[in-house]
Amino acid sequence: LAAGLAKDEVDVFRRKIVALLDGVNEGDDEQSVLGVVTMHDDAMADGVECAFCQARMDNLKKCGRCKRVSYCCVLHSALAWPSHKTVC
């Protein structure tokens, strides 16, 4: 399994990538793709849903840098970082 992740973590990551790619079309330029990621991050900014796995819970932790998105665990924050850092 990728980077020592458990199978369920890989499945969550795979679903996340598919969800992000649903908004991206072949031939989209970099700005369009960034817009999809930004809209996704903005949708998670209400703080009741993990920006990575969409788990709904009360005790999510906000991104330590921008405080705009929330995550249910450190692993999900780290896995989301490559896409989130462009808008953080």
PDB file of C-alpha atoms in Angstrom:
ATOM      1  CA  LEU A   1       0.000   0.000   0.000  1.00  0.00           C
ATOM      2  CA  ALA A   2       1.072   3.557  -0.731  1.00  0.00           C
ATOM      3  CA  ALA A   3       3.354   5.230   1.803  1.00  0.00           C
ATOM      4  CA  GLY A   4       2.438   2.787   4.569  1.00  0.00           C
ATOM      5  CA  LEU A   5      -1.234   3.786   4.564  1.00  0.00           C
ATOM      6  CA  ALA A   6      -3.925   1.360   5.639  1.00  0.00           C
ATOM      7  CA  LYS A   7      -6.283   0.095   2.933  1.00  0.00           C
ATOM      8  CA  ASP A   8      -9.183   2.220   4.193  1.00  0.00           C
ATOM      9  CA  GLU A   9      -6.955   5.339   4.140  1.00  0.00           C
ATOM     10  CA  VAL A  10      -5.934   4.588   0.559  1.00  0.00           C
ATOM     11  CA  ASP A  11      -9.608   4.133  -0.363  1.00  0.00           C
ATOM     12  CA  VAL A  12     -10.487   7.510   1.181  1.00  0.00           C
ATOM     13  CA  PHE A  13      -7.587   9.131  -0.669  1.00  0.00           C
ATOM     14  CA  ARG A  14      -8.684   7.511  -3.946  1.00  0.00           C
ATOM     15  CA  ARG A  15     -12.284   8.755  -3.473  1.00  0.00           C
ATOM     16  CA  LYS A  16     -10.964  12.235  -2.721  1.00  0.00           C
ATOM     17  CA  ILE A  17      -8.882  12.333  -5.904  1.00  0.00           C
ATOM     18  CA  VAL A  18     -11.826  11.099  -7.992  1.00  0.00           C
ATOM     19  CA  ALA A  19     -14.080  13.768  -6.459  1.00  0.00           C
ATOM     20  CA  LEU A  20     -11.565  16.496  -7.228  1.00  0.00           C
ATOM     21  CA  LEU A  21     -11.022  15.236 -10.765  1.00  0.00           C
ATOM     22  CA  ASP A  22     -14.768  15.196 -11.420  1.00  0.00           C
ATOM     23  CA  GLY A  23     -14.603  18.969 -11.666  1.00  0.00           C
ATOM     24  CA  VAL A  24     -11.600  18.945 -14.005  1.00  0.00           C
ATOM     25  CA  ASN A  25     -11.912  18.492 -17.760  1.00  0.00           C
ATOM     26  CA  GLU A  26      -9.247  17.323 -20.190  1.00  0.00           C
ATOM     27  CA  GLY A  27      -7.520  20.365 -21.616  1.00  0.00           C
ATOM     28  CA  ASP A  28      -8.297  22.621 -18.615  1.00  0.00           C
ATOM     29  CA  ASP A  29      -5.509  25.062 -17.936  1.00  0.00           C
ATOM     30  CA  GLU A  30      -3.722  25.337 -14.597  1.00  0.00           C
ATOM     31  CA  GLN A  31      -5.931  28.234 -13.459  1.00  0.00           C
ATOM     32  CA  SER A  32      -9.118  26.221 -14.084  1.00  0.00           C
ATOM     33  CA  VAL A  33      -7.794  23.254 -12.119  1.00  0.00           C
ATOM     34  CA  LEU A  34      -6.739  25.552  -9.264  1.00  0.00           C
ATOM     35  CA  GLY A  35     -10.276  26.979  -9.293  1.00  0.00           C
ATOM     36  CA  VAL A  36     -11.749  23.500  -8.770  1.00  0.00           C
ATOM     37  CA  VAL A  37      -9.439  22.859  -5.813  1.00  0.00           C
ATOM     38  CA  THR A  38     -10.182  26.314  -4.379  1.00  0.00           C
ATOM     39  CA  MET A  39     -13.949  25.794  -4.629  1.00  0.00           C
ATOM     40  CA  HIS A  40     -13.556  22.419  -2.921  1.00  0.00           C
ATOM     41  CA  ASP A  41     -11.511  23.960  -0.093  1.00  0.00           C
ATOM     42  CA  ASP A  42     -14.015  26.798   0.288  1.00  0.00           C
ATOM     43  CA  ALA A  43     -16.847  24.289   0.587  1.00  0.00           C
ATOM     44  CA  MET A  44     -15.048  22.633   3.497  1.00  0.00           C
ATOM     45  CA  ALA A  45     -14.321  25.940   5.250  1.00  0.00           C
ATOM     46  CA  ASP A  46     -17.448  25.828   7.410  1.00  0.00           C
ATOM     47  CA  GLY A  47     -15.517  23.641   9.874  1.00  0.00           C
ATOM     48  CA  VAL A  48     -18.075  20.862  10.362  1.00  0.00           C
ATOM     49  CA  GLU A  49     -16.727  18.534   7.670  1.00  0.00           C
ATOM     50  CA  CYS A  50     -13.238  17.154   7.144  1.00  0.00           C
ATOM     51  CA  ALA A  51     -11.804  18.735   3.991  1.00  0.00           C
ATOM     52  CA  PHE A  52     -10.228  15.381   3.112  1.00  0.00           C
ATOM     53  CA  CYS A  53     -12.745  12.632   3.874  1.00  0.00           C
ATOM     54  CA  GLN A  54     -15.915  14.661   4.485  1.00  0.00           C
ATOM     55  CA  ALA A  55     -16.381  13.116   7.945  1.00  0.00           C
ATOM     56  CA  ARG A  56     -18.831  15.256   9.899  1.00  0.00           C
ATOM     57  CA  MET A  57     -17.939  15.859  13.532  1.00  0.00           C
ATOM     58  CA  ASP A  58     -17.779  18.607  16.133  1.00  0.00           C
ATOM     59  CA  ASN A  59     -14.093  18.503  17.094  1.00  0.00           C
ATOM     60  CA  LEU A  60     -12.308  19.082  13.772  1.00  0.00           C
ATOM     61  CA  LYS A  61      -8.937  20.831  13.796  1.00  0.00           C
ATOM     62  CA  LYS A  62      -8.435  23.838  11.509  1.00  0.00           C
ATOM     63  CA  CYS A  63      -5.427  24.188   9.216  1.00  0.00           C
ATOM     64  CA  GLY A  64      -2.712  25.674  11.388  1.00  0.00           C
ATOM     65  CA  ARG A  65      -1.637  28.082   8.680  1.00  0.00           C
ATOM     66  CA  CYS A  66      -4.772  29.594   7.112  1.00  0.00           C
ATOM     67  CA  LYS A  67      -7.468  28.493   9.585  1.00  0.00           C
ATOM     68  CA  ARG A  68      -9.880  28.201   6.620  1.00  0.00           C
ATOM     69  CA  VAL A  69     -10.298  24.426   6.320  1.00  0.00           C
ATOM     70  CA  SER A  70     -10.701  21.680   8.909  1.00  0.00           C
ATOM     71  CA  TYR A  71      -9.511  18.092   9.161  1.00  0.00           C
ATOM     72  CA  CYS A  72     -10.493  15.147  11.345  1.00  0.00           C
ATOM     73  CA  CYS A  73      -6.889  13.996  11.841  1.00  0.00           C
ATOM     74  CA  VAL A  74      -3.269  14.912  11.162  1.00  0.00           C
ATOM     75  CA  LEU A  75      -2.985  12.245   8.455  1.00  0.00           C
ATOM     76  CA  HIS A  76      -5.808  13.781   6.424  1.00  0.00           C
ATOM     77  CA  SER A  77      -4.287  17.228   6.838  1.00  0.00           C
ATOM     78  CA  ALA A  78      -0.964  15.910   5.521  1.00  0.00           C
ATOM     79  CA  LEU A  79      -2.566  14.060   2.604  1.00  0.00           C
ATOM     80  CA  ALA A  80      -4.533  17.173   1.627  1.00  0.00           C
ATOM     81  CA  TRP A  81      -1.517  19.484   1.866  1.00  0.00           C
ATOM     82  CA  PRO A  82      -0.280  19.105  -1.754  1.00  0.00           C
ATOM     83  CA  SER A  83      -3.531  20.524  -3.118  1.00  0.00           C
ATOM     84  CA  HIS A  84      -4.379  22.790  -0.187  1.00  0.00           C
ATOM     85  CA  LYS A  85      -1.001  24.572  -0.051  1.00  0.00           C
ATOM     86  CA  THR A  86      -1.730  26.378  -3.318  1.00  0.00           C
ATOM     87  CA  VAL A  87      -4.654  28.212  -1.701  1.00  0.00           C
ATOM     88  CA  CYS A  88      -3.536  28.222   1.931  1.00  0.00           C
TER      89      CYS A  88
END
